[in-house]
mmCIF file of C-alpha atoms in Angstrom:
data_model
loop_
_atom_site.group_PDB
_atom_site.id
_atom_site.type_symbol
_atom_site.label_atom_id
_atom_site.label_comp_id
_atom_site.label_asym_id
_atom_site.label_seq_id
_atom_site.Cartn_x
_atom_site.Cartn_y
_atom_site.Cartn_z
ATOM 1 C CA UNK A 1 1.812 -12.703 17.730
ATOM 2 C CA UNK A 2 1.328 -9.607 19.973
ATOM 3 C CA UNK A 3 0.744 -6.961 17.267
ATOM 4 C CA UNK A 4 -1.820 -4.448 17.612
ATOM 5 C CA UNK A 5 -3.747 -1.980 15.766
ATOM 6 C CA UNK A 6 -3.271 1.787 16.582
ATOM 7 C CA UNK A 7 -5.659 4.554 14.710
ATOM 8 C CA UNK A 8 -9.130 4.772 13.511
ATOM 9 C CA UNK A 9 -9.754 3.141 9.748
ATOM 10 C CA UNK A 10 -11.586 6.451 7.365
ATOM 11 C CA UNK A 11 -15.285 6.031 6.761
ATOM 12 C CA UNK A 12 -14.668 6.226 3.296
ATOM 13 C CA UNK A 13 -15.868 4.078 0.300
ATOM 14 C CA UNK A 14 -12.701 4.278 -1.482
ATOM 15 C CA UNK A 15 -8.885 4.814 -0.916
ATOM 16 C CA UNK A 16 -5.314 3.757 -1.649
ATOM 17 C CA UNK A 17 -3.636 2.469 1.028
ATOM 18 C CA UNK A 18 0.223 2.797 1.589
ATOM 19 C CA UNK A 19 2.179 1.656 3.969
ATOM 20 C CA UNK A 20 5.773 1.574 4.938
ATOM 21 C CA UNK A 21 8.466 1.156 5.836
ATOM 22 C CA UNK A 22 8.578 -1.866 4.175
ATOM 23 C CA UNK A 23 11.805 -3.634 5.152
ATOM 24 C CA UNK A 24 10.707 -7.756 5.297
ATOM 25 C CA UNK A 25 8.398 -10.108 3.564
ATOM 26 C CA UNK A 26 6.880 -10.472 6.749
ATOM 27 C CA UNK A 27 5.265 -7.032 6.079
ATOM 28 C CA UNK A 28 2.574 -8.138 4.095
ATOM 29 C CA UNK A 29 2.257 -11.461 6.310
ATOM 30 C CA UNK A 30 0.942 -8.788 9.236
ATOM 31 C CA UNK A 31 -0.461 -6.110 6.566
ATOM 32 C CA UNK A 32 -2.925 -8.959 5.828
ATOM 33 C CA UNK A 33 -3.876 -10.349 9.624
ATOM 34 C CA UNK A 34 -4.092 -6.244 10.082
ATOM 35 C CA UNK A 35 -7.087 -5.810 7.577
ATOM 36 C CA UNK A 36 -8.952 -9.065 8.067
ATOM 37 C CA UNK A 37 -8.747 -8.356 11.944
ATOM 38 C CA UNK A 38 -10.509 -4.836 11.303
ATOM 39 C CA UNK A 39 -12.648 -6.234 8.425
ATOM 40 C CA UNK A 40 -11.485 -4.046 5.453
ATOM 41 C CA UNK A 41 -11.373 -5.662 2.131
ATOM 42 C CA UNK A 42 -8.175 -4.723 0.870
ATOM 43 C CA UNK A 43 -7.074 -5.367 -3.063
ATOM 44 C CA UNK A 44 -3.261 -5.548 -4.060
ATOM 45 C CA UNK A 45 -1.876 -5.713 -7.468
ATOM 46 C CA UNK A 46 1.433 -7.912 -8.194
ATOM 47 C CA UNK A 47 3.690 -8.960 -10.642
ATOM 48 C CA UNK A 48 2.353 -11.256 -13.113
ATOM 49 C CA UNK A 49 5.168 -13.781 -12.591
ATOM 50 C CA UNK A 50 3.461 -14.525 -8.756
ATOM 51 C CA UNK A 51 0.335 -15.316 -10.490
ATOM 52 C CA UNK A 52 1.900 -18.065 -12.747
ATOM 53 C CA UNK A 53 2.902 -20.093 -9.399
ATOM 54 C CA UNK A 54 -0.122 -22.057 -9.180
ATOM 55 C CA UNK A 55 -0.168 -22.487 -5.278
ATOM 56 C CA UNK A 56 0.635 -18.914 -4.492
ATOM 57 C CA UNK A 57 -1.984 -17.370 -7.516
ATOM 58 C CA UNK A 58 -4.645 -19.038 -5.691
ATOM 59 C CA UNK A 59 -3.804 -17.582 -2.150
ATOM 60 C CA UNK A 60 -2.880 -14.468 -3.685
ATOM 61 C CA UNK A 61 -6.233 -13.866 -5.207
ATOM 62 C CA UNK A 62 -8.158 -15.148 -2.362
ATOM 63 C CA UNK A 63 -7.143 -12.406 -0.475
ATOM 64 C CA UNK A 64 -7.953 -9.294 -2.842
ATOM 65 C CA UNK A 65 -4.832 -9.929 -5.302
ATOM 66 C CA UNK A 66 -4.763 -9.291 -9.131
ATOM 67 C CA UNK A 67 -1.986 -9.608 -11.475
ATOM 68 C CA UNK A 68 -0.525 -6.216 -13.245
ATOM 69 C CA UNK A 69 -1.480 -6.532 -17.184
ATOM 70 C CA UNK A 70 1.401 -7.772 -19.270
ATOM 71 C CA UNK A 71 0.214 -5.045 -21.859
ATOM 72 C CA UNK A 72 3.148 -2.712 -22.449
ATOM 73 C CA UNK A 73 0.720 -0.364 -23.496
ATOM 74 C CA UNK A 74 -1.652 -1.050 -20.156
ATOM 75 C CA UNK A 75 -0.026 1.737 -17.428
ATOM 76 C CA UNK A 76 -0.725 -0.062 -13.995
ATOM 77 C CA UNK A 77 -2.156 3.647 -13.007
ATOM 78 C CA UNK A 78 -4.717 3.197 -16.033
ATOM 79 C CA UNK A 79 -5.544 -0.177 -14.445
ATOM 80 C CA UNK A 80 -5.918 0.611 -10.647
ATOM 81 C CA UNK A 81 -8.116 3.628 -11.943
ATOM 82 C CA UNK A 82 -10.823 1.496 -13.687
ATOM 83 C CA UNK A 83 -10.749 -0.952 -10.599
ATOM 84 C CA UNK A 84 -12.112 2.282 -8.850
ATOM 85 C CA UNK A 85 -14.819 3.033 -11.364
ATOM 86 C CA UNK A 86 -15.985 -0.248 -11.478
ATOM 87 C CA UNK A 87 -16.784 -0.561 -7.744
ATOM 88 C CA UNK A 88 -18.707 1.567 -5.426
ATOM 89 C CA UNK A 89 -16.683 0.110 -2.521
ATOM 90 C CA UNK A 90 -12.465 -0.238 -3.796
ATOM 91 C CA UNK A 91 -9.458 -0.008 -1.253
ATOM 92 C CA UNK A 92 -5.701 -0.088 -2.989
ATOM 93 C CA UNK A 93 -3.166 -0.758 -1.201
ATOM 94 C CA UNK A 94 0.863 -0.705 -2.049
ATOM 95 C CA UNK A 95 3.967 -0.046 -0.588
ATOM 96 C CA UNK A 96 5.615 3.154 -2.203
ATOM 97 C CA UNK A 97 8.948 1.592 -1.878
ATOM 98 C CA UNK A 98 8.647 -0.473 -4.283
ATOM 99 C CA UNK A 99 11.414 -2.764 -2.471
ATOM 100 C CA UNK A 100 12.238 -4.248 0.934
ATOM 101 C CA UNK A 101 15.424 -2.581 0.709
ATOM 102 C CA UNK A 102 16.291 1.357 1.386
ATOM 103 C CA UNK A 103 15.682 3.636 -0.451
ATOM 104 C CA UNK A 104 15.989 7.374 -0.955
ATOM 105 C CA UNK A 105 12.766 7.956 -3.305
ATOM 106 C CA UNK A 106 9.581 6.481 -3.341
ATOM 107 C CA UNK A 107 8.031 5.233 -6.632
ATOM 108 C CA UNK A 108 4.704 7.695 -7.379
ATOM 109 C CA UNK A 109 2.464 5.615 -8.519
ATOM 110 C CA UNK A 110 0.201 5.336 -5.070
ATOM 111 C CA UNK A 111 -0.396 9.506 -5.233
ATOM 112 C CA UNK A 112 -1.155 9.215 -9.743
ATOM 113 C CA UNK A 113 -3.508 6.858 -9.155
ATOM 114 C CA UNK A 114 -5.143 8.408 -5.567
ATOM 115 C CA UNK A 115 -5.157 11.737 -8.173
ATOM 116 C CA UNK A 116 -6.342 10.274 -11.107
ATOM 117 C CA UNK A 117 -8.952 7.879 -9.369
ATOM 118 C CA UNK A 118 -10.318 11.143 -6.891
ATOM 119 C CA UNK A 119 -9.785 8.970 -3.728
ATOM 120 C CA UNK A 120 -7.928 9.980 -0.644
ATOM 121 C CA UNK A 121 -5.016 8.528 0.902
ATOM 122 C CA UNK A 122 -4.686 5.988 3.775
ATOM 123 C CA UNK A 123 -1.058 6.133 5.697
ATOM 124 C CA UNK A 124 -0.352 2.825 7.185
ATOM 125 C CA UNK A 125 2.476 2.021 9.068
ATOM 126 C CA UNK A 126 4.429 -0.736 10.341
ATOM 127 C CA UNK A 127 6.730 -0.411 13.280
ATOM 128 C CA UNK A 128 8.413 -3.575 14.733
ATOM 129 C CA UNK A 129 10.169 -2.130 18.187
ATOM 130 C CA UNK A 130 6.491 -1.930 19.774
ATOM 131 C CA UNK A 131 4.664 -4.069 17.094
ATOM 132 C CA UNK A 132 2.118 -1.474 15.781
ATOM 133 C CA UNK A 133 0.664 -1.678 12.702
ATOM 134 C CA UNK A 134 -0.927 1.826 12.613
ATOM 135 C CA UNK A 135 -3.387 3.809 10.581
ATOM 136 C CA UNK A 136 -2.430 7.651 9.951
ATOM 137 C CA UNK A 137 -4.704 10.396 9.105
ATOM 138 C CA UNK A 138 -6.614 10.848 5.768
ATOM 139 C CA UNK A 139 -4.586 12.732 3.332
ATOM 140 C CA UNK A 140 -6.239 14.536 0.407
ATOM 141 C CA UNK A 141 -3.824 14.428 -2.525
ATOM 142 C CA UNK A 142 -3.093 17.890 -3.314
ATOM 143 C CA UNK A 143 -1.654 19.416 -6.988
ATOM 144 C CA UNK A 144 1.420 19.658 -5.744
ATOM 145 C CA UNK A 145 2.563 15.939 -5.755
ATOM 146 C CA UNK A 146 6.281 17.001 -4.655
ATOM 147 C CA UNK A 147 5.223 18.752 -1.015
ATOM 148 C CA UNK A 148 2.617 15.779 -0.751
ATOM 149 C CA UNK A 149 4.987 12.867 -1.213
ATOM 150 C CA UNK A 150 7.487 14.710 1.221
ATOM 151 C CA UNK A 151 4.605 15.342 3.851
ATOM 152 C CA UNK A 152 3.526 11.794 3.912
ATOM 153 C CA UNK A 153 7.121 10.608 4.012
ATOM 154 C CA UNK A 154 7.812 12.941 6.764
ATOM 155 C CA UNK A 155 4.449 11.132 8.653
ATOM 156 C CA UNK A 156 6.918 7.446 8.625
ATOM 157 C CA UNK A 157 9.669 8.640 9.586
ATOM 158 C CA UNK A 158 9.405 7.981 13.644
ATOM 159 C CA UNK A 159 8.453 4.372 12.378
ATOM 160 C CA UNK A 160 11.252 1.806 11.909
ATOM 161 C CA UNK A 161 10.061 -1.637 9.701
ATOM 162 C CA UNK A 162 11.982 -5.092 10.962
ATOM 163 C CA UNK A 163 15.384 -3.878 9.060
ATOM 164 C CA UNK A 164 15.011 0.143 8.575
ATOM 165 C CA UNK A 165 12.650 3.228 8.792
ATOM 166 C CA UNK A 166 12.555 5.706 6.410
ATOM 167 C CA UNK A 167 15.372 7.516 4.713
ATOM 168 C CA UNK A 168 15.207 11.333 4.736
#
């Protein structure tokens, strides 16, 4: 479809994976030809609702996907950070937007559970004009989760998805 890859994937065992802007359903369409074309076994948690539609469940957890618990008491960090102790070899990936649609704030849940788990960051990006999906620099995950989140924002922001970049 004429997308290429841009960057270098981290030699790293483990990681969460953002990416963004994420502006279309198509995102995750090319997210997923992205990491089977450079090999990396990618796991995504989704609402349990997706998993109840037989057709979809099946295609969803072929490809590395796992419903959130329904557990009230079950935080979704909680259960990303026991998919990381229970594997040697565990990438995460999410879309801090939580939405296809703008935003002003990210949701935090990719840099609690890169800080609870002890695993570093992998910026992904998506950017339609040139069709690039493209991998970003390791980021450690610091104490300061404010100047983090702003940092890696500030990484997206020359990077517009299929209907908007990133707000400042």
């Amino acid at each position: 479809a004429g997308w290429r890859i841009n960057g270098q994937v981290p030699d790293v065992p483990q990681a969460v994976i953002i990416f963004a802007p994420h502006s279309s359903n198509w995102d995750g369409i090319w997210m997923y030809c992205a990491t089977t074309a450079i090999g990396l076994d990618v796991s995504i948690m989704g609402k349990p609702i997706l998993f109840k539609i037989p057709v979809l469940a099946s295609i969803l957890r072929r490809y590395g996907g796992f419903p959130a618990s329904e557990d009230r008491d079950l935080r979704v960090v909680d259960q990303a950070e026991e998919r990381f102790r229970a594997s040697d070899r565990y990438w995460y990936a999410l879309a801090p937007e939580g939405t296809r649609k703008p935003v002003t704030r990210w949701k935090i849940g990719f840099w609690k559970i890169a800080k609870a788990s002890g695993v570093p960051i992998v910026p992904v990006y998506l950017h339609y004009p040139d069709k690039v999906v493209g991998i970003g620099p390791l980021f450690e995950p610091s104490d300061d989760m404010r100047a983090d989140i702003e940092a890696l924002r500030a990484f997206y922001r020359p990077w517009q998805g299929k209907h908007h970049g990133i707000g400042s």
